[in-house]
Coordinates of C-alpha atoms in Angstrom, one line a residue:
X1 CA -13.1 -27.1 -22.0
X2 CA -9.6 -26.9 -24.0
X3 CA -8.1 -30.5 -23.1
X4 CA -5.2 -27.8 -21.9
X5 CA -7.1 -25.8 -20.0
X6 CA -6.5 -25.6 -15.5
X7 CA -8.9 -27.6 -14.0
X8 CA -8.2 -27.0 -10.4
X9 CA -6.4 -24.7 -8.0
X10 CA -5.4 -25.3 -4.4
X11 CA -4.6 -21.9 -2.8
X12 CA -2.1 -23.3 0.4
X13 CA -3.4 -20.0 3.1
X14 CA -5.9 -18.4 3.8
X15 CA -6.0 -14.8 5.7
X16 CA -6.4 -11.6 3.2
X17 CA -3.9 -12.8 0.8
X18 CA -5.4 -16.1 0.3
X19 CA -9.4 -14.8 0.8
X20 CA -8.5 -12.0 -1.9
X21 CA -6.8 -15.1 -4.2
X22 CA -10.0 -17.0 -3.6
X23 CA -12.7 -14.5 -4.3
X24 CA -11.0 -13.2 -7.5
X25 CA -10.6 -16.8 -9.2
X26 CA -13.9 -17.5 -8.3
X27 CA -15.5 -14.6 -9.7
X28 CA -13.0 -14.9 -12.9
X29 CA -13.8 -18.7 -13.5
X30 CA -17.4 -19.3 -12.5
X31 CA -17.1 -22.8 -14.8
X32 CA -15.1 -25.7 -15.1
X33 CA -12.6 -25.5 -12.3
X34 CA -12.6 -26.9 -8.5
X35 CA -10.9 -23.7 -6.5
X36 CA -10.0 -25.2 -3.1
X37 CA -8.4 -23.5 -0.2
X38 CA -6.8 -24.7 2.8
X39 CA -6.2 -23.2 5.8
X40 CA -5.7 -24.0 10.1
X41 CA -7.1 -21.9 12.7
X42 CA -4.0 -22.9 14.7
X43 CA -1.3 -20.5 12.2
X44 CA -2.2 -16.9 12.8
X45 CA -2.2 -14.3 10.2
X46 CA -0.4 -10.9 9.9
X47 CA -3.4 -9.3 10.3
X48 CA -2.2 -6.0 10.2
X49 CA -3.1 -4.1 6.8
X50 CA -5.4 -1.9 7.8
X51 CA -4.9 0.7 5.4
X52 CA -5.3 0.6 1.6
X53 CA -4.5 2.5 -1.3
X54 CA -7.4 4.0 -3.9
X55 CA -6.6 0.8 -6.2
X56 CA -8.4 -1.3 -3.8
X57 CA -11.8 -0.2 -5.1
X58 CA -11.1 -1.2 -8.0
X59 CA -10.9 -4.8 -6.8
X60 CA -14.0 -4.4 -5.2
X61 CA -15.5 -3.3 -8.3
X62 CA -14.5 -6.0 -10.2
X63 CA -15.9 -8.2 -7.6
X64 CA -19.7 -7.1 -7.2
X65 CA -19.3 -5.9 -4.2
X66 CA -21.4 -3.0 -2.6
X67 CA -19.1 -0.8 -1.1
X68 CA -21.2 0.8 2.3
X69 CA -22.2 -3.5 2.2
X70 CA -18.2 -3.6 2.0
X71 CA -18.0 -0.6 5.1
X72 CA -20.3 -1.9 7.6
X73 CA -19.0 -5.3 7.7
X74 CA -15.4 -4.7 8.0
X75 CA -15.9 -1.7 10.5
X76 CA -14.1 0.8 7.6
X77 CA -13.8 3.8 7.2
X78 CA -12.8 6.2 4.2
X79 CA -8.8 7.1 3.5
X80 CA -7.7 10.7 2.0
X81 CA -4.1 9.9 2.4
X82 CA -1.5 9.4 4.7
X83 CA -0.2 12.6 7.1
X84 CA 3.9 11.9 7.8
X85 CA 5.0 13.6 11.0
X86 CA 8.9 14.1 11.9
X87 CA 10.0 12.6 8.8
X88 CA 11.5 15.0 7.1
X89 CA 12.8 16.8 10.2
X90 CA 10.9 17.1 13.6
X91 CA 8.2 19.1 14.4
X92 CA 8.2 19.0 10.9
X93 CA 4.9 17.5 8.7
X94 CA 3.7 17.1 5.7
X95 CA 0.4 15.2 3.3
X96 CA 0.5 12.1 1.0
X97 CA -2.7 12.9 -0.5
X98 CA -5.3 10.6 -3.2
X99 CA -6.1 12.2 -6.4
X100 CA -3.8 15.8 -7.3
X101 CA -3.1 19.2 -6.2
X102 CA -5.3 21.3 -8.3
X103 CA -5.4 21.1 -11.2
X104 CA -3.2 21.4 -14.7
X105 CA -4.3 25.2 -16.4
X106 CA -1.0 25.9 -18.0
X107 CA 1.2 24.0 -19.9
X108 CA 3.9 24.3 -17.7
X109 CA 3.1 22.1 -14.7
X110 CA 1.4 23.0 -11.5
X111 CA 4.1 22.6 -9.1
X112 CA 6.4 24.9 -11.1
X113 CA 4.2 27.6 -11.1
X114 CA 3.6 26.8 -6.9
X115 CA 7.2 26.7 -6.9
X116 CA 7.7 30.1 -8.4
X117 CA 4.7 31.6 -5.9
X118 CA 6.2 30.8 -2.8
X119 CA 9.3 31.8 -3.8
X120 CA 7.7 34.9 -4.3
X121 CA 5.7 35.0 -0.9
X122 CA 2.7 34.3 -2.9
X123 CA 1.9 30.9 -2.2
X124 CA 0.9 29.1 1.2
X125 CA 2.4 25.5 1.7
X126 CA 1.3 22.8 -1.3
X127 CA -0.6 20.5 1.1
X128 CA -3.1 23.5 0.9
X129 CA -3.6 23.1 -2.4
X130 CA -4.6 20.0 -1.9
X131 CA -8.6 19.0 -2.1
X132 CA -7.7 16.0 0.2
X133 CA -6.1 17.6 2.7
X134 CA -8.6 20.7 3.0
X135 CA -10.7 18.2 3.2
X136 CA -9.4 15.8 5.9
X137 CA -7.7 18.2 8.0
X138 CA -11.4 19.6 7.8
X139 CA -12.5 15.9 8.9
X140 CA -14.5 16.3 6.1
X141 CA -15.5 13.1 3.7
X142 CA -17.1 12.7 0.6
X143 CA -16.9 10.9 -2.9
X144 CA -15.1 12.9 -5.3
X145 CA -17.7 14.0 -8.2
X146 CA -17.8 13.7 -11.2
X147 CA -18.2 17.6 -12.4
X148 CA -14.4 17.6 -13.9
X149 CA -14.6 21.5 -13.5
X150 CA -15.5 21.0 -9.3
X151 CA -12.8 20.9 -7.2
X152 CA -14.6 18.5 -5.0
X153 CA -13.1 16.2 -8.5
X154 CA -9.8 16.5 -8.0
X155 CA -9.1 14.2 -4.6
X156 CA -9.7 10.3 -4.9
X157 CA -9.9 7.8 -1.3
X158 CA -9.0 4.4 -0.4
X159 CA -10.2 2.8 3.0
X160 CA -9.4 1.9 6.8
X161 CA -11.0 -1.4 7.1
X162 CA -10.4 -4.6 9.7
X163 CA -8.7 -6.9 7.8
X164 CA -9.5 -10.3 9.4
X165 CA -13.0 -8.8 8.8
X166 CA -12.4 -8.5 5.3
X167 CA -11.3 -12.2 4.8
X168 CA -14.1 -13.2 6.9
X169 CA -16.1 -11.2 4.0
X170 CA -14.2 -12.9 1.2
X171 CA -14.0 -16.1 2.4
X172 CA -18.6 -16.3 2.6
X173 CA -18.2 -14.4 -1.5
X174 CA -16.1 -17.1 -2.9
X175 CA -17.6 -19.9 -0.9
X176 CA -21.0 -19.2 -1.9
X177 CA -19.2 -19.5 -5.7
X178 CA -18.1 -23.1 -5.2
X179 CA -14.6 -22.3 -3.1
X180 CA -13.8 -25.3 -0.8
X181 CA -12.2 -24.7 2.1
X182 CA -10.4 -27.5 4.1
X183 CA -9.0 -26.8 8.3
X184 CA -5.7 -28.1 8.6
X185 CA -1.4 -28.0 9.0
X186 CA 0.0 -29.3 5.9
X187 CA 2.8 -32.0 6.8
X188 CA 4.4 -32.7 3.3
X189 CA 4.6 -31.1 -0.3
X190 CA 4.8 -34.3 -2.9
X191 CA 6.7 -32.5 -6.2
X192 CA 6.8 -33.9 -9.8
X193 CA 10.0 -36.2 -10.3
X194 CA 10.3 -35.4 -14.1
X195 CA 10.3 -31.1 -14.1
X196 CA 9.7 -30.6 -9.5
X197 CA 6.5 -29.1 -10.2
X198 CA 4.2 -29.5 -7.2
X199 CA 1.9 -32.6 -7.1
X200 CA 0.1 -31.9 -4.1
X201 CA 0.1 -31.7 -0.1
X202 CA -0.6 -33.8 2.4
X203 CA -2.4 -32.3 5.8
X204 CA -1.5 -34.2 9.0
X205 CA -4.7 -35.5 8.7
X206 CA -3.7 -37.9 5.9
X207 CA -5.6 -36.4 3.3
X208 CA -3.5 -35.5 0.5
X209 CA -4.6 -32.5 -1.8
X210 CA -3.7 -32.7 -5.5
X211 CA -3.9 -29.4 -7.9
X212 CA -2.5 -28.0 -11.4
X213 CA -2.4 -24.7 -10.1
X214 CA -1.1 -23.8 -6.4
X215 CA -1.1 -20.8 -5.1
X216 CA 1.0 -20.1 -1.9
X217 CA -1.0 -17.8 0.7
X218 CA 1.7 -19.0 3.5
X219 CA 2.8 -15.9 4.2
X220 CA 7.3 -15.8 5.0
X221 CA 7.3 -19.2 5.6
X222 CA 6.8 -19.3 1.5
X223 CA 5.9 -22.5 2.2
X224 CA 6.0 -23.8 -1.8
X225 CA 7.2 -20.8 -3.1
X226 CA 10.8 -21.7 -0.8
X227 CA 10.5 -23.8 1.3
X228 CA 9.6 -27.1 -1.1
X229 CA 10.8 -25.2 -4.5
X230 CA 13.9 -23.0 -2.9
X231 CA 13.5 -19.8 -5.4
X232 CA 15.3 -17.7 -3.3
X233 CA 14.9 -14.4 -1.3
X234 CA 16.6 -11.3 -2.5
X235 CA 17.3 -8.8 0.8
X236 CA 16.4 -5.3 1.1
X237 CA 17.0 -4.6 4.5
X238 CA 20.8 -2.5 3.4
X239 CA 18.1 -0.2 2.1
X240 CA 15.1 -0.5 4.2
X241 CA 16.5 -1.6 7.8
X242 CA 13.5 -1.7 10.0
X243 CA 12.6 -5.5 11.0
X244 CA 10.4 -5.7 13.4
X245 CA 7.6 -4.0 14.1
X246 CA 4.9 -4.4 17.2
X247 CA 0.6 -4.3 16.4
X248 CA -1.6 -3.2 19.5
X249 CA -5.3 -2.4 18.8
X250 CA -6.3 0.6 21.4
X251 CA -10.5 2.2 22.0
X252 CA -11.7 3.9 19.3
X253 CA -10.1 7.5 19.5
X254 CA -11.3 10.7 16.5
X255 CA -12.5 9.2 13.1
X256 CA -9.8 10.9 11.0
X257 CA -10.1 10.5 7.4
X258 CA -6.5 9.8 6.6
X259 CA -3.7 7.4 7.6
X260 CA -0.6 8.9 9.7
X261 CA 2.8 8.1 10.1
X262 CA 5.1 9.4 13.1
X263 CA 9.1 9.1 13.0
X264 CA 10.5 8.2 16.1
X265 CA 14.1 8.0 16.8
X266 CA 14.6 3.9 15.1
X267 CA 11.2 4.2 12.8
X268 CA 8.4 4.8 13.0
X269 CA 4.1 4.2 14.4
X270 CA 1.0 4.5 12.6
X271 CA -2.4 5.1 13.5
X272 CA -5.2 3.5 11.7
X273 CA -9.0 5.1 12.7
X274 CA -11.5 2.3 12.3
X275 CA -15.4 2.4 13.4
X276 CA -14.9 0.1 16.2
X277 CA -10.8 0.5 17.2
X278 CA -8.1 2.0 15.8
X279 CA -5.0 0.4 14.8
X280 CA -1.9 1.4 16.4
X281 CA 1.9 -0.3 15.3
X282 CA 5.1 0.4 15.4
X283 CA 8.1 -0.2 12.8
X284 CA 11.7 -0.2 14.1
X285 CA 15.1 -1.7 13.6
X286 CA 16.9 -4.0 15.9
X287 CA 19.4 -2.6 15.8
X288 CA 19.4 0.7 17.0
X289 CA 16.5 -0.3 19.4
X290 CA 15.7 -2.7 22.2
X291 CA 12.8 -4.3 21.2
X292 CA 10.6 -3.2 24.9
X293 CA 11.7 0.1 24.2
X294 CA 10.2 0.3 21.1
X295 CA 6.8 -1.9 22.2
X296 CA 7.2 1.1 25.5
X297 CA 7.3 3.7 22.8
X298 CA 3.9 2.5 21.3
X299 CA 2.6 2.5 24.0
X300 CA 3.2 5.8 24.5
X301 CA 1.7 7.2 21.3
X302 CA -1.6 5.8 22.5
X303 CA -4.5 7.5 21.9
X304 CA -6.8 5.4 23.8
X305 CA -6.6 2.4 26.2
X306 CA -4.5 -0.6 24.2
X307 CA -7.2 -3.7 24.2
X308 CA -4.6 -6.5 23.9
X309 CA -1.0 -6.9 24.4
X310 CA 1.6 -5.6 21.9
X311 CA 2.1 -8.0 19.0
X312 CA 5.7 -8.4 17.6
X313 CA 6.4 -9.3 13.9
X314 CA 9.6 -10.0 12.7
X315 CA 11.0 -9.6 8.8
X316 CA 13.5 -9.1 5.7
X317 CA 12.4 -6.4 3.8
X318 CA 12.8 -7.9 0.2
X319 CA 11.7 -10.3 -2.8
X320 CA 11.1 -13.9 -3.7
X321 CA 13.9 -14.1 -6.9
X322 CA 10.7 -15.4 -8.6
X323 CA 7.3 -14.9 -7.1
X324 CA 5.7 -17.5 -9.9
X325 CA 8.3 -20.9 -9.9
X326 CA 7.3 -24.1 -12.3
X327 CA 3.0 -23.9 -11.4
X328 CA 3.2 -22.3 -8.2
X329 CA 2.7 -18.5 -7.4
X330 CA 3.2 -16.6 -4.5
X331 CA 1.1 -14.0 -3.7
X332 CA 1.1 -12.0 -0.4
X333 CA 4.2 -12.3 2.2
X334 CA 5.0 -15.4 0.7
X335 CA 6.0 -13.6 -2.3
X336 CA 8.3 -10.8 -0.7
X337 CA 8.0 -7.7 1.5
X338 CA 7.8 -3.6 1.5
X339 CA 6.8 -2.4 5.2
X340 CA 3.5 -1.2 5.5
X341 CA 4.7 2.8 5.1
X342 CA 2.5 3.7 1.6
X343 CA -0.5 0.6 2.8
X344 CA 1.0 -1.2 -0.3
X345 CA 0.9 -4.6 1.8
X346 CA -3.2 -5.6 0.3
X347 CA -2.2 -3.9 -3.1
X348 CA 0.7 -6.0 -4.0
X349 CA -2.0 -8.8 -3.1
X350 CA -4.0 -7.4 -5.6
X351 CA -1.6 -6.7 -8.1
X352 CA -0.3 -10.0 -8.0
X353 CA -3.4 -11.6 -8.5
X354 CA -4.7 -9.0 -11.5
X355 CA -1.1 -10.3 -13.0
X356 CA -2.1 -14.0 -12.5
X357 CA -6.0 -13.7 -14.4
X358 CA -4.3 -11.4 -17.3
X359 CA -1.5 -14.2 -18.3
X360 CA -3.6 -16.9 -17.0
X361 CA -1.5 -20.3 -17.7
X362 CA -3.1 -23.5 -19.0
X363 CA -1.5 -26.8 -18.0
X364 CA 2.0 -26.7 -19.9
X365 CA 2.7 -23.6 -17.9
X366 CA 4.3 -21.5 -20.9
X367 CA 7.9 -19.9 -19.8
X368 CA 6.4 -16.9 -21.8
X369 CA 3.7 -16.3 -19.4
X370 CA 5.7 -16.7 -15.9
X371 CA 9.2 -14.9 -17.5
X372 CA 6.5 -12.2 -18.4
X373 CA 4.8 -12.3 -15.0
X374 CA 8.2 -12.1 -13.4
X375 CA 9.2 -9.0 -15.2
X376 CA 6.3 -7.5 -14.7
X377 CA 5.9 -8.4 -10.4
X378 CA 9.8 -7.2 -10.3
X379 CA 9.1 -4.0 -11.6
X380 CA 6.8 -3.2 -9.6
X381 CA 7.7 -4.0 -6.4
X382 CA 11.1 -2.7 -7.1
X383 CA 9.5 0.8 -7.6
X384 CA 8.2 0.3 -4.8
X385 CA 10.4 0.0 -3.0
X386 CA 11.9 3.3 -4.0
X387 CA 9.7 5.2 -3.3
X388 CA 9.5 3.4 -0.1
X389 CA 13.4 4.7 0.5
X390 CA 12.5 8.0 -0.4
X391 CA 11.3 8.4 3.1
X392 CA 14.5 7.7 4.6
X393 CA 17.1 8.8 2.0
X394 CA 16.0 12.5 2.4
X395 CA 15.8 12.7 6.2
X396 CA 17.4 16.0 7.3
X397 CA 17.2 14.7 10.5
X398 CA 20.4 13.1 12.4
X399 CA 18.8 13.0 15.8
X400 CA 19.8 9.3 16.0
X401 CA 21.2 6.1 14.2
X402 CA 18.8 4.9 12.1
X403 CA 18.1 8.6 10.2
X404 CA 22.1 9.5 9.7
X405 CA 22.4 5.7 8.5
X406 CA 19.3 6.4 6.0
X407 CA 20.6 10.2 5.0
X408 CA 24.2 8.4 4.2
X409 CA 23.0 5.1 2.5
X410 CA 23.8 4.8 -1.1
X411 CA 20.8 4.0 -2.8
X412 CA 19.8 2.4 -6.2
X413 CA 20.6 4.0 -9.3
X414 CA 17.7 4.6 -10.9
X415 CA 16.2 6.0 -7.1
X416 CA 19.7 8.6 -7.2
X417 CA 18.5 9.7 -10.4
X418 CA 15.2 10.9 -10.5
X419 CA 16.5 12.3 -6.5
X420 CA 18.9 14.5 -8.5
X421 CA 16.3 15.2 -11.7
X422 CA 13.6 17.2 -9.3
X423 CA 16.9 19.0 -6.8
X424 CA 18.2 20.2 -9.8
X425 CA 15.3 20.9 -12.9
X426 CA 12.0 20.0 -10.9
X427 CA 11.4 17.1 -12.9
X428 CA 9.3 14.6 -12.3
X429 CA 9.2 11.7 -14.7
X430 CA 7.4 9.0 -13.9
X431 CA 9.0 5.2 -14.3
X432 CA 7.8 1.7 -16.0
X433 CA 4.7 0.3 -14.8
X434 CA 5.1 3.1 -11.7
X435 CA 2.2 2.1 -9.1
X436 CA 3.0 6.0 -7.3
X437 CA 2.5 8.8 -10.1
X438 CA 3.9 12.4 -10.0
X439 CA 1.7 13.9 -7.5
X440 CA 3.3 11.2 -4.7
X441 CA 6.2 11.9 -6.1
X442 CA 5.7 15.3 -5.3
X443 CA 4.8 15.1 -1.3
X444 CA 8.0 13.4 -0.5
X445 CA 10.5 15.4 -2.6
X446 CA 8.7 18.7 -1.5
X447 CA 7.5 17.3 2.4
X448 CA 11.3 16.1 3.2
X449 CA 12.8 19.4 1.3
X450 CA 13.9 18.7 -1.5
X451 CA 13.3 21.3 -3.3
X452 CA 14.0 22.7 -6.6
X453 CA 16.8 24.5 -7.5
X454 CA 15.1 26.1 -10.6
X455 CA 11.8 25.9 -12.0
X456 CA 10.8 25.1 -15.3
X457 CA 12.3 27.1 -18.5
X458 CA 8.9 27.7 -20.2
X459 CA 8.4 29.8 -17.5
X460 CA 9.8 32.4 -18.7
X461 CA 8.1 32.4 -21.6
X462 CA 4.3 32.0 -20.3
X463 CA 2.2 34.8 -20.0
X464 CA -0.3 32.8 -17.3
X465 CA 0.0 33.5 -13.5
X466 CA -0.1 31.2 -11.6
X467 CA -0.3 32.9 -8.4
X468 CA -3.4 34.5 -9.4
X469 CA -4.8 30.8 -10.6
X470 CA -3.7 29.6 -6.8
X471 CA -5.6 32.6 -4.6
X472 CA -8.9 31.6 -6.4
X473 CA -8.1 28.2 -6.5
X474 CA -7.7 27.7 -2.1
X475 CA -10.9 29.9 -1.8
X476 CA -12.9 27.0 -4.7
X477 CA -11.4 25.0 -1.6
X478 CA -12.7 27.0 1.6
X479 CA -15.6 27.0 -0.2
X480 CA -16.0 23.4 -1.3
X481 CA -15.0 22.2 2.0
X482 CA -17.6 24.0 3.4
X483 CA -20.8 21.9 1.8
X484 CA -18.8 18.8 2.9
X485 CA -20.5 16.2 5.6
X486 CA -18.2 15.0 8.8
X487 CA -16.2 12.1 7.9
X488 CA -18.5 10.5 11.1
X489 CA -21.7 11.7 9.5
X490 CA -20.9 11.1 6.4
X491 CA -20.2 7.2 8.1
X492 CA -23.6 7.7 10.1
X493 CA -26.0 8.4 6.8
X494 CA -24.4 5.8 4.8
X495 CA -22.2 2.2 6.7
X496 CA -22.6 2.6 10.2
X497 CA -21.8 -0.6 11.2
X498 CA -23.3 -2.8 14.1
X499 CA -21.5 -2.3 17.3
X500 CA -18.2 -5.1 17.5
X501 CA -18.6 -7.7 20.0

């Protein structure tokens, strides 16, 4: 091996972040690198990141995981998108689909043809032109087909799963490939005197663990990235004011192939269906509601009996000023936190791992690699922040303090520009390193009443008859959805899990 190659990596913390990192590194570095993970059974994990977005499939595929085996092992189900209830206004709902609205059939973008037809009374709501929603509302699911001429090729999907079971599944994968797990709490951290790099950590047992590269997966504490290296934190709570959450599992209800987010008076609650239970939670702002009131609201929303006492989490939305500092890379909650409104928590873990592998250092820890990692990571997280903020900013609700605050709050120029460009001209301009593409932004703009004042001027010169295409598209989707199995039938046939203990 090259004399500068890193030969030892220590991952501090387990949970989803730690074991996703361990599995990916074990897969990418099968020879010549000793990978260890230290965690303590006495330190709990957040464990509520049970809804994902489509890129998780790429992560699993990169590890060679078989989808049906993974679904069985994690009590998982399938996800075609997110239904938002009471966000734009009370009593109103819309769907953020995975996939696209129809298919591009003209030089002018699909949504301009839809909006023109809608204004003429010749089109249904935008949701009805998404194969993901047509299937989701019918409780149907099957993966998209490869034939591009079929409407059944226009949707995408992700998963709901038990995050604790996923971590356990990846732990087995990683340990089978040589990752060494050590049990214990870290009592001290030693740094190199000449450059401040982390040299080793010491466990309460007295065991000293050294490494060349350290991955901080210690959660909100940021044991290495913050407590030792004092990297600093950028607080975004003035833009995303929710600072707490309650989480509680309940008896299994309807196995819908989508996540639901319902806006309440001082926050919102989630519903995530798994094979063995339903995951529930409420994100709220403690400035506008007492924690116990929020817990009561959540329990009133449950569709089945609670299986445990609600567990409270507290957080400050934002990010570390650096994600990679010296010889420490923070992945997961140690790097920052965005509320799980668009199911991005697990994706941010995945994205951090992907960047680390793409920019994997040698033992000189070049600032060029570190700076590029931080540049990309910061831009990615800021783009997600803006997309999550869009849901709050576009509300028309004025029935409570939180929504009045959000509707009036100033937002970053980057977000305000995109809001105004769509409002005036219906234009969707992807940003650099955007995780969420045009379909996602369109769903929220239209779903929360940010309607274009004019359509694409090219429509005046085009012979295409958009309303005719929309009618044929709806007919094709209604015909196609009848061919799909129910979500439950698909799971029963391919990936039904054993009953949970």
